Amino acid sequence: MTRLNQFLIDKKIGLSVGIYPWPANIISGRRDSRCESTWQQWAERHEIDLFNLFQVFMERPSPIDTIERFFIPNDVHWNPAGHKLVAQSILAHMKEKNLFSLSN
């Protein structure tokens, strides 16, 4: 990823990285997973925008309900409701960070 980032910098192209919890992360309720901390540290070190969707999924009151509502059964991928939640979250993040390019 560091090499990809440098390539994009050389081409004057921005980079954003997104991470999200798998159902096992949601069940554990822990926000200090290796995945989350590694990507947060890397993004900070390289000044990369990070879409951290752990909070979106893990702030909900019931881990089981969250998994049933937003994930394909017995899978780590989102169902249509999960895709909608992620799309809304990313759009809000992009608006907050002013990441839209209005060039033609």
mmCIF file of C-alpha atoms in Angstrom:
data_model
loop_
_atom_site.group_PDB
_atom_site.id
_atom_site.type_symbol
_atom_site.label_atom_id
_atom_site.label_comp_id
_atom_site.label_asym_id
_atom_site.label_seq_id
_atom_site.Cartn_x
_atom_site.Cartn_y
_atom_site.Cartn_z
ATOM 1 C CA MET A 1 0.000 0.000 0.000
ATOM 2 C CA THR A 2 2.878 2.337 0.685
ATOM 3 C CA ARG A 3 4.199 1.751 -2.823
ATOM 4 C CA LEU A 4 0.723 2.281 -4.296
ATOM 5 C CA ASN A 5 0.397 5.502 -2.316
ATOM 6 C CA GLN A 6 3.742 6.766 -3.602
ATOM 7 C CA PHE A 7 2.769 5.884 -7.181
ATOM 8 C CA LEU A 8 -0.472 7.847 -6.778
ATOM 9 C CA ILE A 9 1.355 10.806 -5.225
ATOM 10 C CA ASP A 10 3.699 10.836 -8.230
ATOM 11 C CA LYS A 11 0.651 10.918 -10.525
ATOM 12 C CA LYS A 12 -1.066 13.575 -8.352
ATOM 13 C CA ILE A 13 -3.940 11.207 -7.554
ATOM 14 C CA GLY A 14 -5.487 11.112 -4.093
ATOM 15 C CA LEU A 15 -6.014 7.922 -2.124
ATOM 16 C CA SER A 16 -8.680 6.948 0.380
ATOM 17 C CA VAL A 17 -8.764 3.603 2.166
ATOM 18 C CA GLY A 18 -11.798 1.974 3.734
ATOM 19 C CA ILE A 19 -11.966 -0.628 6.484
ATOM 20 C CA TYR A 20 -14.922 -2.379 8.063
ATOM 21 C CA PRO A 21 -15.477 -5.007 10.741
ATOM 22 C CA TRP A 22 -16.313 -8.598 9.978
ATOM 23 C CA PRO A 23 -19.077 -10.212 12.015
ATOM 24 C CA ALA A 24 -16.505 -11.710 14.419
ATOM 25 C CA ASN A 25 -15.230 -8.189 15.191
ATOM 26 C CA ILE A 26 -18.773 -7.007 15.846
ATOM 27 C CA ILE A 27 -19.497 -9.950 18.170
ATOM 28 C CA SER A 28 -16.306 -9.293 20.136
ATOM 29 C CA GLY A 29 -17.270 -5.663 20.629
ATOM 30 C CA ARG A 30 -13.587 -4.693 20.708
ATOM 31 C CA ARG A 31 -12.438 -1.576 18.898
ATOM 32 C CA ASP A 32 -8.733 -2.382 19.196
ATOM 33 C CA SER A 33 -8.455 -5.087 16.547
ATOM 34 C CA ARG A 34 -5.168 -5.442 14.722
ATOM 35 C CA CYS A 35 -6.901 -4.586 11.445
ATOM 36 C CA GLU A 36 -8.335 -1.340 12.717
ATOM 37 C CA SER A 37 -5.243 -0.157 14.589
ATOM 38 C CA THR A 38 -2.833 -1.113 11.785
ATOM 39 C CA TRP A 39 -4.788 0.759 9.110
ATOM 40 C CA GLN A 40 -5.391 3.782 11.335
ATOM 41 C CA GLN A 41 -1.669 4.054 12.088
ATOM 42 C CA TRP A 42 -0.720 3.574 8.431
ATOM 43 C CA ALA A 43 -3.251 6.169 7.246
ATOM 44 C CA GLU A 44 -2.072 8.712 9.827
ATOM 45 C CA ARG A 45 1.601 8.065 9.033
ATOM 46 C CA HIS A 46 1.001 8.594 5.294
ATOM 47 C CA GLU A 47 -1.678 11.300 5.649
ATOM 48 C CA ILE A 48 -4.272 9.133 3.885
ATOM 49 C CA ASP A 49 -8.004 9.593 4.253
ATOM 50 C CA LEU A 50 -9.440 6.567 6.055
ATOM 51 C CA PHE A 51 -13.084 5.484 5.858
ATOM 52 C CA ASN A 52 -13.277 3.640 9.166
ATOM 53 C CA LEU A 53 -16.615 1.841 9.182
ATOM 54 C CA PHE A 54 -15.974 0.008 12.467
ATOM 55 C CA GLN A 55 -17.844 2.709 14.355
ATOM 56 C CA VAL A 56 -20.807 2.548 11.954
ATOM 57 C CA PHE A 57 -21.353 -1.140 12.655
ATOM 58 C CA MET A 58 -20.157 -1.383 16.248
ATOM 59 C CA GLU A 59 -22.079 1.530 17.792
ATOM 60 C CA ARG A 60 -25.356 -0.317 17.407
ATOM 61 C CA PRO A 61 -26.913 -1.769 20.561
ATOM 62 C CA SER A 62 -27.127 -5.434 19.530
ATOM 63 C CA PRO A 63 -24.212 -7.175 17.759
ATOM 64 C CA ILE A 64 -26.410 -10.110 16.691
ATOM 65 C CA ASP A 65 -29.095 -7.801 15.298
ATOM 66 C CA THR A 66 -26.431 -5.787 13.466
ATOM 67 C CA ILE A 67 -25.015 -8.893 11.803
ATOM 68 C CA GLU A 68 -28.447 -10.252 10.880
ATOM 69 C CA ARG A 69 -29.574 -6.880 9.554
ATOM 70 C CA PHE A 70 -26.532 -5.905 7.481
ATOM 71 C CA PHE A 71 -24.609 -9.061 6.489
ATOM 72 C CA ILE A 72 -25.286 -12.041 4.259
ATOM 73 C CA PRO A 73 -25.949 -15.019 6.570
ATOM 74 C CA ASN A 74 -22.724 -16.886 7.464
ATOM 75 C CA ASP A 75 -20.642 -14.483 5.373
ATOM 76 C CA VAL A 76 -18.441 -11.404 5.874
ATOM 77 C CA HIS A 77 -20.073 -9.506 3.000
ATOM 78 C CA TRP A 78 -22.922 -7.016 3.270
ATOM 79 C CA ASN A 79 -26.458 -7.670 2.153
ATOM 80 C CA PRO A 80 -28.443 -4.880 0.389
ATOM 81 C CA ALA A 81 -29.192 -3.127 3.709
ATOM 82 C CA GLY A 82 -25.495 -3.256 4.586
ATOM 83 C CA HIS A 83 -24.533 -1.778 1.224
ATOM 84 C CA LYS A 84 -27.022 1.021 1.760
ATOM 85 C CA LEU A 85 -25.647 1.757 5.244
ATOM 86 C CA VAL A 86 -22.077 1.793 3.941
ATOM 87 C CA ALA A 87 -22.963 4.002 0.958
ATOM 88 C CA GLN A 88 -24.708 6.505 3.235
ATOM 89 C CA SER A 89 -21.763 6.480 5.640
ATOM 90 C CA ILE A 90 -19.177 7.000 2.919
ATOM 91 C CA LEU A 91 -21.217 9.779 1.320
ATOM 92 C CA ALA A 92 -21.473 11.551 4.688
ATOM 93 C CA HIS A 93 -17.714 11.124 5.224
ATOM 94 C CA MET A 94 -16.953 12.504 1.759
ATOM 95 C CA LYS A 95 -19.176 15.530 2.369
ATOM 96 C CA GLU A 96 -17.606 16.140 5.785
ATOM 97 C CA LYS A 97 -14.068 15.921 4.358
ATOM 98 C CA ASN A 98 -14.989 17.799 1.159
ATOM 99 C CA LEU A 99 -13.670 14.965 -1.019
ATOM 100 C CA PHE A 100 -15.900 15.642 -4.013
ATOM 101 C CA SER A 101 -14.284 16.755 -7.227
ATOM 102 C CA LEU A 102 -16.488 19.048 -9.263
ATOM 103 C CA SER A 103 -14.196 19.202 -12.291
ATOM 104 C CA ASN A 104 -15.560 18.118 -15.684
#
